[in-house]
Short mmCIF file of C-alpha atoms and ligand atoms in Angstrom, two decimals:
data_model
loop_
_atom_site.label_atom_id
_atom_site.label_comp_id
_atom_site.label_asym_id
_atom_site.label_seq_id
_atom_site.Cartn_x
_atom_site.Cartn_y
_atom_site.Cartn_z
CA MET A 1 108.08 60.83 100.84
CA SER A 2 106.16 61.64 97.85
CA THR A 3 108.01 61.92 94.59
CA PHE A 4 106.33 65.10 93.25
CA ALA A 5 104.77 68.08 94.82
CA ILE A 6 102.34 70.57 93.51
CA ALA A 7 103.35 74.09 93.92
CA PRO A 8 100.86 75.94 96.28
CA GLU A 9 100.72 78.67 93.51
CA ALA A 10 99.09 76.24 91.24
CA THR A 11 95.88 76.28 93.50
CA LEU A 12 95.42 80.03 93.38
CA SER A 13 93.00 81.65 91.08
CA SER A 14 94.58 84.07 88.57
CA THR A 15 91.42 85.82 87.62
CA LEU A 16 91.04 87.73 90.92
CA PRO A 17 93.32 90.37 92.25
CA SER A 18 95.37 88.64 94.99
CA ALA A 19 95.68 89.81 98.38
CA SER A 20 99.04 91.22 97.74
CA GLU A 21 97.82 93.19 94.80
CA ALA A 22 95.18 94.74 96.99
CA VAL A 23 97.87 95.61 99.59
CA ALA A 24 100.13 97.20 96.90
CA SER A 25 97.24 99.53 95.63
CA HIS A 26 96.51 100.44 99.29
CA VAL A 27 100.24 101.34 99.85
CA ALA A 28 100.36 103.38 96.60
CA LYS A 29 97.11 105.20 97.64
CA GLU A 30 98.37 105.71 101.20
CA ALA A 31 101.89 107.01 100.21
CA ARG A 32 100.54 109.44 97.52
CA ALA A 33 98.11 110.98 100.11
CA GLY A 34 100.60 111.20 102.75
CA LEU A 35 103.62 112.37 101.04
CA THR A 36 101.76 115.06 98.90
CA ALA A 37 100.28 116.41 102.25
CA THR A 38 101.83 119.25 104.24
CA PRO A 39 103.30 118.38 106.49
CA LYS A 40 104.27 115.03 105.06
CA THR A 41 103.18 112.00 106.70
CA LEU A 42 103.08 108.12 106.24
CA SER A 43 100.55 105.97 108.09
CA PRO A 44 102.12 103.46 110.64
CA TRP A 45 100.49 100.51 109.19
CA LEU A 46 102.93 100.93 106.32
CA PHE A 47 105.80 99.78 108.73
CA TYR A 48 104.62 96.18 108.59
CA ASP A 49 105.88 94.56 105.60
CA GLU A 50 107.88 91.19 106.19
CA ALA A 51 111.14 93.22 107.25
CA GLY A 52 109.28 95.63 109.36
CA SER A 53 107.30 93.03 111.05
CA ALA A 54 110.54 91.12 111.93
CA LEU A 55 111.89 94.45 113.21
CA PHE A 56 108.95 94.99 115.43
CA GLU A 57 109.36 91.49 117.04
CA GLN A 58 112.95 92.56 117.74
CA ILE A 59 111.69 95.85 119.35
CA THR A 60 109.55 94.08 121.56
CA GLU A 61 112.59 92.25 123.05
CA LEU A 62 114.70 95.36 123.37
CA PRO A 63 115.80 96.27 127.08
CA GLU A 64 114.46 99.81 126.38
CA TYR A 65 111.10 98.79 125.07
CA TYR A 66 109.16 97.95 128.19
CA PRO A 67 105.48 97.80 126.92
CA THR A 68 105.44 94.26 125.63
CA ARG A 69 107.11 92.70 128.65
CA THR A 70 105.22 94.82 131.12
CA GLU A 71 101.85 93.94 129.75
CA ARG A 72 102.82 90.33 129.69
CA SER A 73 103.83 90.40 133.46
CA ILE A 74 100.31 92.02 134.17
CA PHE A 75 98.76 89.12 132.36
CA ALA A 76 101.07 86.57 134.10
CA LEU A 77 99.99 87.93 137.46
CA HIS A 78 96.24 88.81 136.95
CA ALA A 79 95.03 86.58 134.21
CA PRO A 80 92.77 84.60 136.63
CA GLN A 81 91.14 87.66 137.82
CA ILE A 82 90.90 89.25 134.75
CA LEU A 83 89.00 86.31 133.08
CA ARG A 84 86.81 85.70 136.18
CA GLU A 85 85.65 89.28 136.18
CA ALA A 86 85.24 89.34 132.41
CA ALA A 87 82.96 86.33 132.79
CA THR A 88 80.90 87.53 135.85
CA THR A 89 80.93 91.44 136.11
CA VAL A 90 77.52 92.81 136.04
CA HIS A 91 77.27 96.41 135.10
CA LYS A 92 75.53 98.48 137.68
CA PRO A 93 73.84 101.66 136.90
CA ALA A 94 76.09 104.69 137.71
CA HIS A 95 74.13 105.67 140.71
CA ALA A 96 74.71 102.35 142.51
CA THR A 97 76.75 102.80 145.59
CA ARG A 98 80.21 101.62 145.91
CA ASN A 99 82.54 101.45 148.80
CA GLY A 100 85.50 102.87 147.41
CA THR A 101 87.94 100.01 147.88
CA HIS A 102 88.82 100.13 144.25
CA ALA A 103 88.90 103.58 142.75
CA THR A 104 88.76 102.11 139.34
CA SER A 105 86.09 99.57 139.89
CA ASN A 106 82.46 100.24 139.25
CA GLY A 107 81.33 96.79 138.75
CA THR A 108 80.74 93.81 140.96
CA SER A 109 81.06 90.11 140.56
CA SER A 110 77.79 88.40 140.20
CA SER A 111 76.68 86.36 142.98
CA ASN A 112 73.11 85.28 141.98
CA GLY A 113 74.32 81.67 141.86
CA ALA A 114 73.81 81.22 137.99
CA ALA A 115 76.52 79.64 135.99
CA ALA A 116 79.09 82.16 134.43
CA PRO A 117 78.48 82.42 130.78
CA MET A 118 81.44 80.93 128.72
CA LEU A 119 83.69 83.66 127.24
CA THR A 120 84.66 83.66 123.61
CA LEU A 121 87.64 85.57 122.94
CA ILE A 122 88.12 87.82 119.90
CA GLU A 123 91.49 89.78 119.40
CA LEU A 124 91.88 92.97 117.36
CA GLY A 125 95.15 93.01 115.41
CA ALA A 126 96.12 89.72 116.89
CA GLY A 127 99.23 89.36 114.84
CA THR A 128 100.95 86.03 115.87
CA ALA A 129 99.24 86.27 119.22
CA THR A 130 102.22 85.59 121.34
CA LYS A 131 101.06 87.59 124.38
CA THR A 132 97.55 86.06 124.32
CA GLY A 133 98.71 82.55 125.18
CA LEU A 134 98.61 83.45 128.86
CA LEU A 135 94.91 84.54 128.71
CA LEU A 136 93.88 81.58 126.57
CA ALA A 137 95.47 79.05 128.86
CA GLU A 138 93.80 80.70 131.81
CA ALA A 139 90.42 80.68 129.95
CA VAL A 140 90.90 76.86 129.21
CA ARG A 141 91.61 76.45 132.89
CA GLN A 142 88.42 78.23 133.98
CA GLN A 143 85.91 76.85 131.66
CA GLY A 144 87.45 73.74 130.07
CA SER A 145 87.69 75.14 126.50
CA VAL A 146 87.59 78.27 124.60
CA VAL A 147 86.86 79.66 121.05
CA TYR A 148 89.41 82.19 119.97
CA GLN A 149 88.84 84.45 116.97
CA PRO A 150 92.01 86.45 116.03
CA VAL A 151 91.41 89.32 113.57
CA ASP A 152 94.32 90.65 111.60
CA VAL A 153 95.00 92.04 108.19
CA SER A 154 98.11 89.69 107.94
CA GLU A 155 97.15 86.25 106.77
CA THR A 156 100.56 84.81 107.50
CA ALA A 157 100.58 86.19 111.02
CA LEU A 158 97.23 84.56 111.60
CA ALA A 159 98.55 81.27 110.20
CA ALA A 160 101.56 81.45 112.57
CA ALA A 161 99.12 82.24 115.36
CA ARG A 162 96.94 79.20 114.59
CA GLU A 163 99.88 76.84 114.35
CA ASN A 164 101.25 78.12 117.61
CA ILE A 165 98.05 77.68 119.42
CA LEU A 166 97.24 74.29 117.97
CA ALA A 167 100.58 73.11 118.95
CA ASN A 168 100.70 74.57 122.54
CA LEU A 169 97.37 75.06 123.85
CA PRO A 170 94.92 72.23 123.78
CA GLY A 171 91.29 73.24 124.43
CA VAL A 172 91.53 76.26 122.30
CA THR A 173 89.43 76.47 118.99
CA VAL A 174 90.87 79.00 116.54
CA ARG A 175 88.78 80.71 113.93
CA VAL A 176 91.01 83.26 112.19
CA GLN A 177 89.46 86.15 110.33
CA VAL A 178 91.50 88.32 107.89
CA ALA A 179 90.09 91.90 108.21
CA ASP A 180 91.04 95.42 108.71
CA TYR A 181 89.24 95.92 112.14
CA THR A 182 89.67 99.76 111.85
CA ARG A 183 87.29 99.77 108.79
CA GLU A 184 85.45 96.39 108.48
CA PRO A 185 82.69 94.75 110.68
CA LEU A 186 83.79 92.01 112.97
CA PRO A 187 81.33 89.24 112.45
CA LEU A 188 81.27 87.23 115.53
CA ASP A 189 80.19 83.66 116.15
CA ARG A 190 77.92 83.82 119.22
CA LEU A 191 76.65 80.68 120.73
CA PRO A 192 74.02 80.47 123.47
CA ASN A 193 74.90 81.40 127.04
CA THR A 194 78.28 82.98 125.70
CA ARG A 195 79.80 86.24 126.41
CA THR A 196 82.42 87.93 124.14
CA LEU A 197 85.66 89.13 125.57
CA ALA A 198 87.31 91.46 122.90
CA LEU A 199 91.10 91.86 123.48
CA TYR A 200 92.80 95.02 122.21
CA ILE A 201 96.13 94.76 123.69
CA GLY A 202 99.72 96.00 123.27
CA SER A 203 98.79 99.56 123.24
CA SER A 204 97.89 99.29 119.46
CA ILE A 205 95.12 101.89 120.24
CA GLY A 206 97.93 104.39 120.84
CA ASN A 207 98.53 104.65 116.92
CA PHE A 208 95.03 106.46 116.68
CA THR A 209 94.17 110.01 117.38
CA PRO A 210 91.51 110.26 120.14
CA GLU A 211 88.78 110.60 117.51
CA ASP A 212 90.03 107.64 115.55
CA ALA A 213 90.44 105.62 118.60
CA ARG A 214 86.93 106.42 119.66
CA ASP A 215 85.68 105.17 116.22
CA VAL A 216 87.74 101.99 116.22
CA LEU A 217 86.08 101.15 119.64
CA ARG A 218 82.69 102.26 118.35
CA ASN A 219 83.14 99.88 115.30
CA LEU A 220 83.96 96.99 117.91
CA ARG A 221 81.14 98.14 120.21
CA ALA A 222 78.59 97.82 117.35
CA GLN A 223 79.35 94.03 117.10
CA LEU A 224 79.01 93.34 120.80
CA LEU A 225 75.85 93.07 123.18
CA PRO A 226 75.61 94.80 126.48
CA GLY A 227 77.49 93.04 129.14
CA ASP A 228 80.25 91.74 126.61
CA ALA A 229 83.73 92.80 127.78
CA LEU A 230 86.71 94.55 126.42
CA LEU A 231 90.29 94.17 127.65
CA LEU A 232 92.25 97.22 126.66
CA GLY A 233 96.01 97.51 127.00
CA THR A 234 97.37 101.08 127.05
CA ASP A 235 100.86 102.60 127.70
CA LEU A 236 100.88 105.25 130.33
CA ARG A 237 102.05 108.79 130.16
CA PRO A 238 104.77 109.93 132.85
CA SER A 239 102.99 111.16 135.86
CA GLY A 240 105.47 113.98 136.26
CA GLU A 241 105.96 113.27 139.95
CA PRO A 242 109.68 113.77 141.07
CA THR A 243 109.85 110.12 142.44
CA ALA A 244 108.10 108.51 139.46
CA HIS A 245 109.95 105.55 137.91
CA LYS A 246 108.65 106.47 134.44
CA THR A 247 109.90 109.70 132.97
CA GLU A 248 110.05 111.47 129.68
CA ALA A 249 113.53 109.72 129.26
CA THR A 250 111.97 106.34 129.82
CA LEU A 251 109.65 106.95 126.86
CA LEU A 252 112.33 108.41 124.53
CA ALA A 253 114.75 105.41 125.25
CA ALA A 254 111.85 102.95 124.24
CA TYR A 255 111.44 104.74 120.83
CA ASP A 256 115.21 105.61 120.22
CA ASP A 257 117.09 102.47 121.51
CA ALA A 258 120.96 102.17 121.71
CA ALA A 259 121.01 99.35 119.23
CA GLY A 260 119.28 101.31 116.52
CA THR A 261 116.42 98.87 115.93
CA THR A 262 113.65 101.42 116.11
CA ALA A 263 115.59 103.62 113.68
CA ALA A 264 115.84 100.74 111.33
CA PHE A 265 112.17 99.98 111.87
CA ASN A 266 111.25 103.51 111.05
CA LEU A 267 113.80 103.84 107.90
CA ASN A 268 112.28 100.59 106.65
CA VAL A 269 109.17 102.18 105.43
CA LEU A 270 111.36 104.04 102.75
CA THR A 271 112.93 100.87 101.69
CA ARG A 272 109.47 99.40 101.37
CA LEU A 273 108.18 102.30 99.24
CA ASN A 274 111.33 101.83 97.02
CA ARG A 275 110.43 98.12 96.52
CA ASP A 276 106.69 98.33 96.25
CA LEU A 277 106.30 101.64 94.36
CA GLY A 278 109.78 101.84 92.52
CA ALA A 279 110.47 105.12 94.52
CA ASP A 280 114.10 106.25 94.94
CA PHE A 281 114.35 107.31 98.61
CA HIS A 282 118.10 107.39 99.67
CA THR A 283 117.55 105.96 103.23
CA GLU A 284 121.01 107.27 104.46
CA ALA A 285 119.76 111.06 103.64
CA PHE A 286 117.16 110.47 106.24
CA ARG A 287 117.39 110.05 110.01
CA HIS A 288 115.16 108.54 112.71
CA LYS A 289 113.74 111.50 114.93
CA VAL A 290 111.76 110.94 117.94
CA PHE A 291 110.13 113.37 120.67
CA TRP A 292 107.78 113.50 123.28
CA ASN A 293 104.66 115.78 122.59
CA PRO A 294 103.25 116.75 125.93
CA ILE A 295 100.35 118.77 124.65
CA GLU A 296 98.94 115.85 122.47
CA SER A 297 100.28 113.17 125.03
CA ARG A 298 102.16 111.25 122.47
CA ILE A 299 105.41 110.02 121.24
CA GLU A 300 106.09 111.29 117.57
CA MET A 301 108.26 109.35 115.29
CA HIS A 302 109.59 111.20 112.05
CA LEU A 303 111.95 110.83 109.33
CA GLU A 304 114.11 113.96 108.95
CA SER A 305 115.73 114.77 105.54
CA LEU A 306 119.28 115.63 106.08
CA ILE A 307 119.75 117.64 102.96
CA ALA A 308 117.70 119.31 100.28
CA GLN A 309 116.64 116.47 97.85
CA ARG A 310 114.07 115.19 95.42
CA VAL A 311 112.41 111.86 95.56
CA HIS A 312 110.59 110.31 92.55
CA ILE A 313 107.62 107.82 92.59
CA PRO A 314 106.76 106.45 89.24
CA ALA A 315 103.16 106.49 87.96
CA ASN A 316 100.99 103.86 89.34
CA ALA A 317 97.39 102.70 89.83
CA ALA A 318 96.72 105.47 92.34
CA GLY A 319 97.85 108.32 90.08
CA PRO A 320 100.74 109.87 87.99
CA ALA A 321 104.41 110.21 88.62
CA LEU A 322 105.30 112.28 91.58
CA THR A 323 108.32 114.38 92.37
CA LEU A 324 108.65 115.20 96.15
CA GLU A 325 110.83 118.12 97.31
CA PHE A 326 112.52 117.85 100.78
CA ALA A 327 114.12 120.92 102.53
CA PRO A 328 116.85 120.14 104.83
CA GLY A 329 115.31 119.30 108.29
CA GLU A 330 112.02 118.68 106.75
CA THR A 331 110.28 115.48 108.19
CA ILE A 332 107.95 112.80 107.36
CA HIS A 333 105.66 112.08 110.35
CA THR A 334 105.60 108.43 110.42
CA GLU A 335 103.98 107.58 113.77
CA ASN A 336 101.98 108.70 116.92
CA SER A 337 102.09 106.54 120.05
CA TYR A 338 99.59 108.02 122.33
CA LYS A 339 100.14 107.73 126.17
CA PHE A 340 97.29 107.52 128.59
CA THR A 341 96.24 108.08 132.05
CA PRO A 342 93.46 106.07 133.96
CA THR A 343 91.26 108.96 133.37
CA THR A 344 91.86 109.35 129.64
CA VAL A 345 91.39 105.59 129.33
CA ALA A 346 88.11 105.72 131.13
CA SER A 347 86.72 108.66 129.02
CA LEU A 348 87.86 107.13 125.74
CA LEU A 349 85.85 103.91 126.79
CA THR A 350 82.85 105.89 127.80
CA SER A 351 82.84 107.75 124.31
CA ALA A 352 82.40 104.36 122.85
CA SER A 353 79.68 103.03 125.10
CA PHE A 354 81.93 101.02 127.38
CA THR A 355 82.42 101.54 131.06
CA ALA A 356 85.77 100.64 132.79
CA THR A 357 85.29 98.14 135.59
CA ASN A 358 88.77 97.44 136.76
CA SER A 359 92.23 98.04 135.86
CA TRP A 360 95.76 96.68 136.68
CA GLN A 361 99.00 98.27 136.33
CA ASP A 362 102.69 97.14 137.01
CA PRO A 363 104.37 98.32 140.24
CA HIS A 364 106.28 101.05 138.23
CA HIS A 365 103.02 102.38 136.61
CA LEU A 366 104.42 101.88 133.20
CA PHE A 367 101.42 100.09 131.60
CA ALA A 368 97.71 99.66 132.17
CA VAL A 369 95.39 96.92 131.37
CA THR A 370 91.73 97.99 131.61
CA LEU A 371 88.53 95.81 131.66
CA ALA A 372 85.48 97.31 130.42
CA THR A 373 81.89 96.41 129.82
CA ALA A 374 79.77 97.19 126.89
CA ILE A 375 76.81 99.10 128.12
C1 LIG B 8 102.53 98.60 118.05
C2 LIG B 8 101.84 100.81 118.05
C3 LIG B 8 101.98 99.71 120.13
O1 LIG B 8 103.71 102.50 119.60
O2 LIG B 8 104.91 101.35 120.94
C4 LIG B 8 107.20 100.55 118.61
C5 LIG B 8 104.68 100.57 117.72
N1 LIG B 8 106.78 102.05 117.15
N2 LIG B 8 108.34 101.26 118.43
C6 LIG B 8 104.18 101.37 119.92
C7 LIG B 8 106.23 100.97 117.87
C8 LIG B 8 108.05 101.97 117.55
C9 LIG B 8 104.05 100.28 118.87
N3 LIG B 8 102.64 99.88 118.78
#
């Protein structure tokens, strides 16, 4: 053991704004814009400070929160087919005949005898990449090795992803990229005879309005070549059929669990603003509120003010001090989680110059994983 250690901080430059300072001013700007709007809103990315990220991890293990484990079960069952098709699907022009054996399939596997291209995987909003392991392991099985490029705003999540993959998945080369995939370009490393498979899983796309979702996919599409693939995970809306396993109640329970973890996750955003901005929210004067909006096809999460109250935010880099007035029952809209049908997934993909070639659902039609080709 060494007798002395250098503090890691000693290696950091003090002349440039640190990543955390950049985040802090982004928080200040976002909170100011959202809380001075009518109705009041806060962007869901504000949930994910350290405590919020830990609470989200807990949510993914709740009995009521089916999306994570359901998507994982789809990968566990279909990873071989998903990766094979991602590597070999040839986009056929829309007028090509198909025999209708798969209603959602309009691509075919190549049969020209040429070696399938190597897939390089990129993942948008990778986080700690826990679910991606099944796909990476299968990619290594099929092609011997794989380059994996996780993109996320969280440097610490990416570091955890890299450690976890290096320790558990030989054959995977990890190239992390710290970026906000909703706004920044995604520089891809492209080697000869490779095809990119972009992963956008976990129904993360569900946080965006249809227009913003289209723009996120267009930003991705701009970095891809025709023939590259996208694997999109989407939560499904209840079909409304009387025998359906998935109902509005299934959705409401997933976002308002008995243990109160989702409530804590939602309320934590106020604790974060108290800490990061010196605001004085009384979290016990707000309650977690969830409802299904069938017109917009989304779950909405709000924080409802239980009383008439004022909240102060001191002056900061984003502007002067603020006093926020809350009427009893007034809410802050903190999250939308859009729910899809195979048709709305396909048209979203089309609007961003992708075409769906196949999709997989769990037996209860809770969740869908759709493979698409860049056209
Ligand atoms: C991470 C956006 C997919 O919408 O289900 C979970 C976030 N919010 N419980 C979702 C979330 C409340 C989650 N996404």
